[in-house]
Short mmCIF file of C-alpha atoms in Angstrom, two decimals:
data_model
loop_
_atom_site.label_atom_id
_atom_site.label_comp_id
_atom_site.label_asym_id
_atom_site.label_seq_id
_atom_site.Cartn_x
_atom_site.Cartn_y
_atom_site.Cartn_z
CA MET A 1 0.00 0.00 0.00
CA ILE A 2 1.29 3.48 -0.89
CA THR A 3 0.63 6.15 1.67
CA LYS A 4 0.79 9.87 1.12
CA ALA A 5 3.20 11.94 3.20
CA THR A 6 1.54 14.33 5.57
CA SER A 7 2.09 18.06 5.22
CA ALA A 8 4.19 18.01 8.41
CA GLU A 9 6.46 15.37 6.93
CA THR A 10 6.99 17.25 3.67
CA THR A 11 7.49 20.68 5.24
CA ILE A 12 11.07 21.89 5.00
CA ARG A 13 12.47 23.24 8.25
CA PRO A 14 13.02 27.00 7.99
CA VAL A 15 16.53 28.40 8.33
CA LYS A 16 17.01 29.93 11.78
CA ALA A 17 18.69 33.33 11.59
CA LEU A 18 20.09 35.40 14.45
CA VAL A 19 20.18 39.17 13.79
CA ARG A 20 22.66 41.57 15.35
CA ALA A 21 22.99 45.27 14.47
CA THR A 22 24.78 48.31 15.84
CA ASP A 23 21.53 50.27 16.31
CA PRO A 24 18.02 49.18 17.36
CA LEU A 25 16.18 50.62 14.33
CA THR A 26 18.34 48.68 11.88
CA HIS A 27 18.03 45.56 14.02
CA SER A 28 14.24 45.82 13.98
CA ALA A 29 14.10 46.48 10.22
CA ILE A 30 16.31 43.52 9.29
CA LYS A 31 14.48 41.26 11.74
CA ASP A 32 11.13 42.22 10.18
CA GLN A 33 12.45 41.70 6.64
CA LEU A 34 13.75 38.22 7.42
CA GLY A 35 10.71 37.36 9.50
CA ALA A 36 8.51 37.97 6.45
CA ALA A 37 10.39 35.33 4.44
CA PRO A 38 8.49 32.01 4.47
CA ASN A 39 11.64 29.88 4.72
CA ILE A 40 13.47 31.86 7.44
CA GLU A 41 12.77 31.96 11.17
CA VAL A 42 14.31 34.79 13.18
CA VAL A 43 15.86 33.72 16.48
CA THR A 44 15.35 36.33 19.20
CA GLY A 45 16.24 36.93 22.83
CA GLU A 46 19.36 37.78 24.78
CA ARG A 47 20.19 34.08 24.97
CA PRO A 48 18.85 32.79 21.66
CA GLY A 49 18.39 29.14 20.85
CA PRO A 50 20.32 27.31 18.14
CA ALA A 51 20.77 29.26 14.90
CA ASP A 52 21.85 28.26 11.40
CA VAL A 53 23.12 31.68 10.31
CA ALA A 54 23.99 34.97 11.98
CA VAL A 55 23.23 38.25 10.22
CA VAL A 56 25.35 41.18 11.43
CA VAL A 57 24.65 44.73 10.24
CA ILE A 58 27.37 47.33 10.85
CA ASP A 59 28.59 50.72 9.70
CA ARG A 60 32.25 49.68 9.50
CA MET A 61 34.68 47.25 11.08
CA THR A 62 35.76 48.35 14.54
CA VAL A 63 37.33 46.68 17.57
CA GLY A 64 33.84 46.21 19.00
CA VAL A 65 32.51 44.64 15.81
CA THR A 66 35.48 42.30 15.60
CA SER A 67 34.87 41.23 19.21
CA LEU A 68 31.19 40.61 18.41
CA LEU A 69 32.06 38.47 15.38
CA ARG A 70 34.56 36.43 17.39
CA ARG A 71 32.02 35.89 20.19
CA LEU A 72 29.49 34.67 17.65
CA LYS A 73 32.10 32.35 16.17
CA ASP A 74 33.00 30.90 19.56
CA SER A 75 29.45 30.56 20.89
CA LEU A 76 27.39 29.63 17.83
CA GLN A 77 29.92 28.34 15.28
CA VAL A 78 27.61 29.25 12.39
CA PRO A 79 28.25 31.10 9.12
CA VAL A 80 27.84 34.87 9.22
CA VAL A 81 26.24 37.22 6.71
CA LEU A 82 27.85 40.66 7.13
CA ILE A 83 26.00 43.77 5.93
CA PRO A 84 28.39 46.75 6.23
CA SER A 85 27.94 50.35 5.15
CA GLU A 86 31.60 50.22 4.17
CA ILE A 87 34.42 47.72 4.47
CA ASP A 88 38.14 48.23 4.03
CA ARG A 89 40.28 45.79 2.08
CA ALA A 90 42.48 45.35 5.13
CA ASP A 91 39.49 43.92 7.02
CA LEU A 92 38.92 41.00 4.64
CA PHE A 93 41.19 38.53 6.42
CA THR A 94 39.61 39.43 9.75
CA VAL A 95 36.04 38.85 8.59
CA VAL A 96 36.93 35.56 6.90
CA GLU A 97 38.65 34.44 10.10
CA CYS A 98 35.41 35.20 11.97
CA ASN A 99 33.28 32.80 9.87
CA VAL A 100 31.89 35.51 7.59
CA VAL A 101 30.89 33.73 4.36
CA ALA A 102 28.79 36.49 2.79
CA VAL A 103 29.38 40.24 2.54
CA LEU A 104 26.44 42.27 1.28
CA PRO A 105 27.07 46.04 1.00
CA ARG A 106 24.31 47.94 2.76
CA VAL A 107 23.43 49.96 -0.32
CA ALA A 108 22.63 46.72 -2.15
CA ALA A 109 20.92 44.97 0.77
CA THR A 110 17.37 44.58 -0.51
CA SER A 111 15.04 42.14 1.23
CA ASN A 112 15.48 39.58 -1.55
CA ARG A 113 19.26 39.80 -1.51
CA ILE A 114 19.44 39.46 2.27
CA GLU A 115 17.15 36.42 2.11
CA GLU A 116 19.25 34.88 -0.68
CA ALA A 117 22.47 35.51 1.26
CA VAL A 118 21.06 33.86 4.39
CA LEU A 119 19.86 30.79 2.48
CA THR A 120 23.15 30.54 0.59
CA ALA A 121 25.16 30.75 3.82
CA ALA A 122 22.95 28.13 5.49
CA SER A 123 23.52 25.73 2.59
CA GLY A 124 27.30 26.04 2.85
CA GLY A 125 27.82 28.64 0.12
CA GLY A 126 29.24 32.14 0.11
CA VAL A 127 28.51 35.55 -1.38
CA LEU A 128 31.18 38.18 -2.07
CA PRO A 129 31.10 41.16 -4.43
CA ALA A 130 33.49 40.62 -7.35
CA LYS A 131 35.87 43.40 -6.23
CA LEU A 132 36.15 42.00 -2.69
CA LEU A 133 36.64 38.47 -3.98
CA GLY A 134 39.40 39.63 -6.30
CA GLU A 135 41.09 41.54 -3.49
CA LEU A 136 40.86 38.54 -1.14
CA LEU A 137 42.48 36.29 -3.73
CA ARG A 138 45.25 38.86 -4.27
CA GLN A 139 45.88 39.00 -0.54
CA PHE A 140 46.15 35.21 -0.36
CA GLU A 141 48.54 35.20 -3.31
CA ARG A 142 50.65 37.95 -1.70
CA MET A 143 50.74 36.08 1.61
CA GLN A 144 51.85 32.90 -0.15
CA ARG A 145 54.56 34.75 -2.13
CA GLU A 146 55.92 37.07 0.56
CA VAL A 147 55.34 35.22 3.84
CA LEU A 148 54.87 31.49 3.35
CA SER A 149 56.98 30.55 0.33
CA PRO A 150 60.23 32.10 1.67
CA HIS A 151 59.84 29.80 4.70
CA GLY A 152 58.98 26.70 2.66
CA LEU A 153 55.31 26.83 3.68
CA HIS A 154 51.97 26.72 1.88
CA THR A 155 48.48 27.96 2.80
CA SER A 156 47.49 24.29 3.19
CA GLY A 157 49.97 23.96 6.06
CA LEU A 158 52.11 21.57 4.01
CA THR A 159 55.77 22.02 3.03
CA PRO A 160 56.89 21.44 -0.58
CA ARG A 161 58.48 18.09 0.43
CA GLU A 162 55.28 16.95 2.12
CA ILE A 163 53.28 17.92 -0.95
CA ASP A 164 55.65 15.92 -3.18
CA VAL A 165 55.36 12.83 -0.95
CA LEU A 166 51.56 13.04 -0.85
CA ARG A 167 51.40 13.54 -4.61
CA LEU A 168 53.40 10.36 -5.18
CA MET A 169 51.25 8.51 -2.64
CA SER A 170 48.15 9.61 -4.57
CA GLU A 171 49.69 8.05 -7.68
CA GLY A 172 49.90 4.68 -5.91
CA LEU A 173 53.61 4.55 -5.11
CA ASP A 174 54.67 2.76 -1.93
CA THR A 175 57.26 3.98 0.57
CA ALA A 176 60.24 2.39 -1.20
CA GLU A 177 59.20 3.77 -4.59
CA ILE A 178 58.67 7.26 -3.16
CA ALA A 179 62.09 7.10 -1.50
CA THR A 180 63.73 6.14 -4.80
CA ARG A 181 61.89 8.82 -6.77
CA MET A 182 62.78 11.58 -4.27
CA CYS A 183 66.30 10.35 -3.47
CA LEU A 184 65.40 9.88 0.20
CA SER A 185 65.67 7.00 2.61
CA GLU A 186 62.52 5.04 3.42
CA ARG A 187 62.84 6.24 7.01
CA ALA A 188 62.84 9.86 5.81
CA VAL A 189 59.64 9.26 3.81
CA LYS A 190 57.98 7.68 6.85
CA ARG A 191 59.04 10.66 8.98
CA VAL A 192 57.44 13.03 6.48
CA VAL A 193 54.16 11.10 6.50
CA PHE A 194 54.17 10.79 10.30
CA GLY A 195 54.85 14.52 10.66
CA VAL A 196 51.92 15.42 8.39
CA THR A 197 49.43 13.12 10.10
CA GLN A 198 50.43 14.21 13.60
CA ARG A 199 50.60 17.96 12.91
CA LEU A 200 47.30 18.13 11.02
CA ASN A 201 45.52 15.51 13.14
CA LEU A 202 44.96 13.15 10.20
CA ARG A 203 44.11 9.51 10.83
CA ASN A 204 46.25 7.72 8.24
CA ARG A 205 47.86 7.95 4.79
CA PRO A 206 44.58 7.96 2.80
CA HIS A 207 43.29 10.74 5.06
CA ALA A 208 46.47 12.74 4.41
CA VAL A 209 46.11 12.30 0.65
CA ALA A 210 42.43 13.32 0.85
CA TYR A 211 43.45 16.46 2.81
CA ALA A 212 45.97 17.41 0.15
CA LEU A 213 43.38 16.87 -2.59
CA ARG A 214 40.81 19.03 -0.82
CA SER A 215 43.44 21.73 -0.29
CA GLY A 216 44.12 21.73 -4.05
CA VAL A 217 47.86 21.11 -3.73
CA ILE A 218 47.87 17.80 -5.62
#
């Protein structure tokens, strides 16, 4: 017998959004806008329940705003949609560090765009204006070139030798074959693998290879 699903069973759970703003009028306006969306539920109260996304509306990045973002990161561990009146390029690393996955300039923050940003963040995506994205990529490239590379490091946390070993592992070579290819002893290869797994808290060799693949270094 085929039974029909009840409406309760087929209803999709709304995304729970926590709103924070630097002034009460803005807070109320954003809360009302999101509350009108059928697939978003606004979480309220001084000690709100679990949230899926935090929406933070600011004028500009300040010490206080940075502290707020870090508190949200530590307490909720959810993605953040940031709606600033202005944002400086130098603040990009800070906001990314604080779990901000979407930046929506206030002048462009219509109800539909805020709703879309919240839903995108809740689904694991991100939203950045093209100029900010380009600047963020340039900053990462500059950090790699000027800070990490001179010290034999990579943004993945892997050294060039570790990347070479993991690349050969991904090609199916065993320890002896990797040692021959890289002109190392087998013990040296094992030390490299052990160092990677211990430092990055990886379970085993396949996990280390998967990490390198996800990081885009092999």
